[in-house]
XYZ file of N, CA and C in Angstrom:
342
model
N 0.945 -1.394 -0.224
C 0.548 -0.271 0.041
C 0.827 1.398 -0.233
N 1.104 2.509 -1.056
C 1.007 3.392 -0.429
C 0.912 4.262 0.286
N 1.966 5.390 1.087
C 1.043 6.476 2.079
C -0.281 7.008 0.957
N -0.677 6.946 2.210
C -1.810 8.294 2.575
C -2.319 7.297 1.385
N -2.446 5.820 1.360
C -3.786 5.569 0.967
C -5.160 5.148 0.182
N -5.906 4.662 -0.375
C -7.788 4.587 0.042
C -7.365 3.518 -0.225
N -8.570 2.575 0.698
C -9.006 2.037 1.080
C -10.827 0.994 1.078
N -11.364 1.160 -0.553
C -12.411 1.378 0.034
C -13.301 -0.660 0.517
N -13.760 -0.706 2.097
C -14.325 -1.602 2.455
C -15.301 -1.899 2.003
N -16.516 -2.764 1.267
C -17.853 -3.405 0.508
C -17.398 -4.830 0.755
N -18.974 -4.720 0.570
C -18.406 -7.598 0.403
C -18.640 -8.106 1.988
N -19.273 -7.886 2.771
C -19.601 -8.193 3.997
C -19.802 -9.268 4.061
N -20.842 -10.409 3.343
C -21.319 -11.102 3.243
C -21.626 -12.207 4.025
N -20.162 -12.559 2.918
C -19.994 -13.924 4.094
C -19.446 -13.594 5.542
N -19.019 -12.194 6.110
C -19.601 -12.436 7.717
C -21.046 -12.436 8.579
N -21.990 -12.740 7.491
C -23.008 -12.037 7.921
C -23.843 -12.289 9.334
N -22.663 -13.962 9.220
C -23.576 -14.791 10.172
C -22.720 -15.299 11.536
N -21.730 -14.152 11.345
C -20.416 -15.076 12.796
C -21.228 -14.850 13.502
N -20.662 -15.353 14.267
C -21.116 -15.433 15.774
C -19.820 -15.511 16.671
N -18.820 -15.513 15.520
C -17.574 -15.697 16.874
C -16.375 -15.276 16.247
N -15.327 -14.733 16.174
C -14.709 -14.317 15.592
C -13.401 -15.475 15.147
N -13.090 -15.663 14.003
C -11.938 -16.588 12.523
C -11.240 -16.914 13.754
N -10.702 -18.717 13.040
C -9.528 -19.278 14.401
C -7.822 -18.626 13.110
N -7.370 -18.804 14.080
C -6.658 -18.407 13.727
C -5.561 -17.448 14.556
N -4.380 -16.680 13.757
C -3.828 -15.352 14.412
C -3.464 -14.261 14.619
N -4.522 -13.236 15.632
C -4.760 -11.881 15.389
C -3.735 -11.324 15.267
N -4.015 -9.991 13.001
C -3.329 -9.751 12.567
C -4.482 -8.552 12.855
N -4.747 -8.247 13.780
C -6.184 -6.601 13.138
C -4.645 -5.593 14.019
N -3.354 -6.441 15.254
C -2.929 -5.517 15.530
C -2.278 -4.598 14.325
N -1.230 -5.686 13.527
C -0.918 -5.975 13.579
C -1.314 -4.034 11.226
N -2.511 -5.711 11.354
C -3.136 -4.158 10.452
C -2.871 -2.321 10.661
N -3.618 -2.485 12.711
C -3.773 -1.038 11.945
C -2.473 -0.514 12.977
N -1.187 -1.420 12.608
C -0.022 -0.744 12.630
C -0.142 0.048 11.285
N -0.218 -0.974 10.277
C -0.169 -0.773 8.420
C -1.002 0.689 8.634
N -2.304 0.858 9.011
C -3.216 2.478 8.737
C -3.053 2.919 9.786
N -2.129 2.309 10.473
C -1.251 4.320 11.170
C -0.130 4.376 10.223
N 0.747 4.089 10.313
C 2.118 4.600 8.916
C 2.514 4.755 8.606
N 1.359 4.665 8.123
C 1.357 4.931 6.031
C -0.304 5.606 5.941
N -0.313 6.444 7.346
C -1.541 7.692 7.235
C -2.678 6.591 6.267
N -3.384 5.927 5.605
C -3.788 5.184 5.174
C -5.693 5.470 5.688
N -6.031 5.659 4.859
C -7.424 6.070 5.164
C -8.724 4.582 4.298
N -9.343 4.128 4.976
C -9.770 3.704 5.415
C -11.797 3.729 5.230
N -12.329 3.743 4.398
C -13.840 3.820 4.204
C -14.660 2.900 3.907
N -15.559 2.480 4.840
C -16.322 1.755 4.244
C -17.854 2.479 3.353
N -19.081 1.340 1.981
C -19.377 2.163 1.507
C -20.123 1.473 1.515
N -21.828 1.288 1.335
C -22.851 -0.439 0.955
C -23.528 0.859 -0.537
N -24.074 -0.109 -1.237
C -24.160 0.455 -2.180
C -25.507 1.599 -2.318
N -26.465 0.916 -1.349
C -27.736 1.726 -0.775
C -27.506 3.412 -0.050
N -25.948 2.975 0.498
C -25.359 4.742 0.163
C -25.896 6.150 -1.202
N -25.894 4.687 -2.329
C -25.862 5.972 -3.712
C -27.302 6.070 -4.524
N -27.367 5.663 -3.587
C -28.979 5.160 -4.397
C -29.882 6.523 -5.003
N -29.963 6.919 -4.765
C -30.386 8.657 -5.057
C -29.600 9.274 -6.503
N -29.000 7.976 -6.210
C -27.440 8.448 -7.285
C -28.415 7.685 -9.656
N -29.126 6.608 -8.980
C -29.253 5.283 -9.178
C -29.886 5.845 -10.759
N -31.150 6.324 -10.983
C -31.447 6.797 -11.598
C -30.700 7.563 -12.837
N -29.994 8.467 -12.516
C -28.345 9.029 -13.269
C -27.852 8.744 -14.018
N -26.894 7.406 -12.985
C -26.236 6.261 -13.237
C -26.903 5.620 -14.314
N -27.830 4.915 -13.942
C -28.693 4.033 -15.479
C -28.759 4.845 -16.320
N -29.227 6.088 -16.130
C -29.102 6.848 -17.820
C -28.283 7.220 -18.596
N -27.372 7.749 -17.635
C -25.609 7.954 -18.163
C -25.327 7.230 -18.602
N -25.052 5.530 -17.820
C -24.581 4.676 -18.230
C -25.308 3.806 -20.086
N -26.394 3.902 -19.935
C -26.653 3.557 -21.270
C -27.107 4.381 -22.462
N -26.941 5.878 -22.337
C -26.107 7.217 -23.122
C -24.535 6.300 -24.068
N -23.955 6.101 -22.659
C -22.135 5.735 -22.695
C -21.844 4.489 -23.408
N -23.195 3.411 -23.724
C -23.058 2.398 -23.794
C -23.484 2.088 -25.693
N -24.385 2.949 -26.080
C -25.114 3.059 -27.037
C -23.968 3.570 -28.061
N -23.256 5.093 -27.366
C -22.461 5.378 -28.547
C -20.771 5.181 -28.300
N -21.332 4.158 -27.432
C -19.664 3.660 -27.596
C -18.784 3.427 -26.658
N -18.835 4.906 -25.753
C -17.727 6.244 -25.006
C -17.170 4.216 -24.149
N -18.479 4.193 -23.411
C -18.090 3.284 -23.176
C -18.161 0.836 -24.020
N -17.693 0.016 -23.137
C -17.427 -0.887 -24.327
C -17.206 -2.212 -22.972
N -17.778 -3.343 -23.402
C -18.166 -4.580 -22.077
C -18.254 -5.733 -23.364
N -17.153 -6.411 -22.109
C -16.448 -7.371 -22.845
C -16.984 -8.991 -21.768
N -17.635 -9.512 -22.442
C -17.910 -11.070 -21.489
C -17.497 -11.839 -22.029
N -16.869 -12.745 -20.911
C -16.562 -14.688 -21.041
C -17.043 -14.729 -19.799
N -17.904 -15.845 -20.796
C -19.111 -16.718 -19.682
C -18.101 -18.091 -19.522
N -18.184 -19.104 -18.506
C -17.284 -19.882 -18.420
C -19.041 -20.697 -17.703
N -18.963 -22.152 -18.526
C -20.295 -22.025 -18.275
C -19.841 -23.316 -16.704
N -20.489 -23.844 -15.673
C -20.227 -25.012 -15.379
C -19.627 -24.230 -13.298
N -20.229 -24.812 -12.666
C -19.189 -24.443 -11.509
C -17.911 -25.638 -11.246
N -17.968 -25.901 -12.038
C -16.357 -27.086 -12.709
C -15.643 -26.701 -12.849
N -15.670 -25.685 -13.756
C -14.975 -24.331 -14.946
C -14.810 -24.088 -14.259
N -14.814 -23.466 -13.264
C -14.736 -21.827 -12.706
C -13.196 -21.516 -12.478
N -13.047 -22.490 -11.324
C -11.275 -22.312 -11.058
C -9.745 -22.409 -12.345
N -10.928 -23.453 -13.301
C -9.655 -23.316 -14.172
C -9.229 -21.835 -14.719
N -11.130 -21.778 -14.752
C -10.889 -19.875 -16.251
C -10.667 -19.038 -15.734
N -10.100 -18.577 -13.858
C -10.199 -17.547 -13.333
C -8.844 -17.800 -13.842
N -7.793 -17.280 -14.334
C -5.530 -17.462 -14.920
C -6.742 -17.139 -15.961
N -7.679 -17.180 -17.652
C -8.043 -16.541 -17.749
C -8.463 -15.499 -17.418
N -8.374 -14.452 -16.562
C -9.141 -13.242 -16.687
C -8.314 -12.982 -16.359
N -6.793 -13.170 -14.818
C -5.831 -12.299 -13.957
C -4.313 -12.077 -15.303
N -4.657 -12.604 -16.624
C -4.120 -12.725 -17.562
C -4.119 -11.650 -18.535
N -5.005 -10.549 -18.004
C -5.644 -9.367 -19.293
C -6.195 -8.424 -18.666
N -4.771 -7.926 -19.809
C -4.397 -6.427 -18.697
C -4.694 -5.673 -18.463
N -5.470 -4.900 -20.460
C -7.104 -4.300 -19.838
C -9.008 -5.288 -19.650
N -8.846 -6.128 -19.196
C -9.750 -6.482 -18.486
C -9.675 -7.775 -17.186
N -9.302 -6.732 -16.668
C -9.672 -7.368 -14.914
C -10.734 -6.961 -14.576
N -11.711 -8.501 -14.527
C -13.340 -8.187 -13.753
C -13.400 -9.988 -14.146
N -13.534 -10.093 -12.803
C -13.833 -11.721 -12.377
C -14.976 -11.833 -12.136
N -16.239 -12.653 -13.808
C -17.445 -12.726 -13.464
C -17.126 -14.238 -12.631
N -18.867 -14.038 -12.288
C -19.357 -15.272 -11.308
C -20.162 -16.325 -12.811
N -19.612 -17.392 -12.179
C -20.202 -18.840 -13.273
C -21.067 -19.004 -12.914
N -22.383 -19.490 -14.130
C -22.814 -19.942 -14.425
C -23.594 -21.213 -13.360
N -24.182 -21.395 -12.843
C -24.457 -22.261 -11.629
C -25.703 -23.725 -12.859
N -25.647 -22.913 -13.572
C -26.955 -23.811 -13.936
C -27.401 -25.358 -14.611
N -25.732 -24.849 -15.043
C -25.499 -26.842 -14.943
C -24.791 -28.106 -14.504
N -24.971 -27.283 -13.751
C -24.614 -27.307 -12.160
C -26.327 -27.473 -11.098
N -27.317 -26.722 -11.502
C -27.862 -27.398 -10.846
C -29.616 -27.964 -11.386
N -29.243 -27.832 -13.225
C -29.245 -28.938 -13.805
C -29.290 -30.475 -13.440
N -27.801 -30.572 -13.087
C -27.823 -31.795 -12.491
C -28.136 -32.789 -11.560
N -28.763 -31.627 -10.835
C -28.543 -31.796 -9.105
C -30.361 -32.397 -9.913
N -30.593 -31.560 -10.677
C -33.202 -31.556 -10.162
C -32.146 -32.823 -11.003
N -32.322 -33.696 -12.185
C -32.299 -34.252 -13.187
C -31.591 -35.925 -12.308
N -30.728 -35.406 -11.374
C -30.002 -37.099 -10.495
C -31.639 -37.741 -9.441
C-alpha cells in the first residue's frame, strides 16, 4: 500500500452470520499499525448509500454504452466445475481485469435430474 492510500471496504456478506471470531492468529494489531504508519484512509461503503444517484447513473451509462464511449466484454464460463480453471484467463488480461461469477445452471440442472 502506498502512503496516504485509500482502501474502500465493502462486501462482507460472507461474515454476516458469524457468531465468533475466525480461528487463527489475531492480525488486527499489525493491520492497525499499517493503517497508522502509512496514514491510510479506510472507508466502508454500502451500495444503498448511493441510491439517490441510481436513475442518473442508469441514464448516463445507457447513453455511454449506445455511443460506444464505454464498451463491455463478456467471457462466460459454464458450470461451477469450470470456474477454477477459468480464473487464470482473467488474471492474464491487462485490459480486462474483471472476474465474472460462473454460471451454475449446469450444476443445478444435473442435481435436479439426478
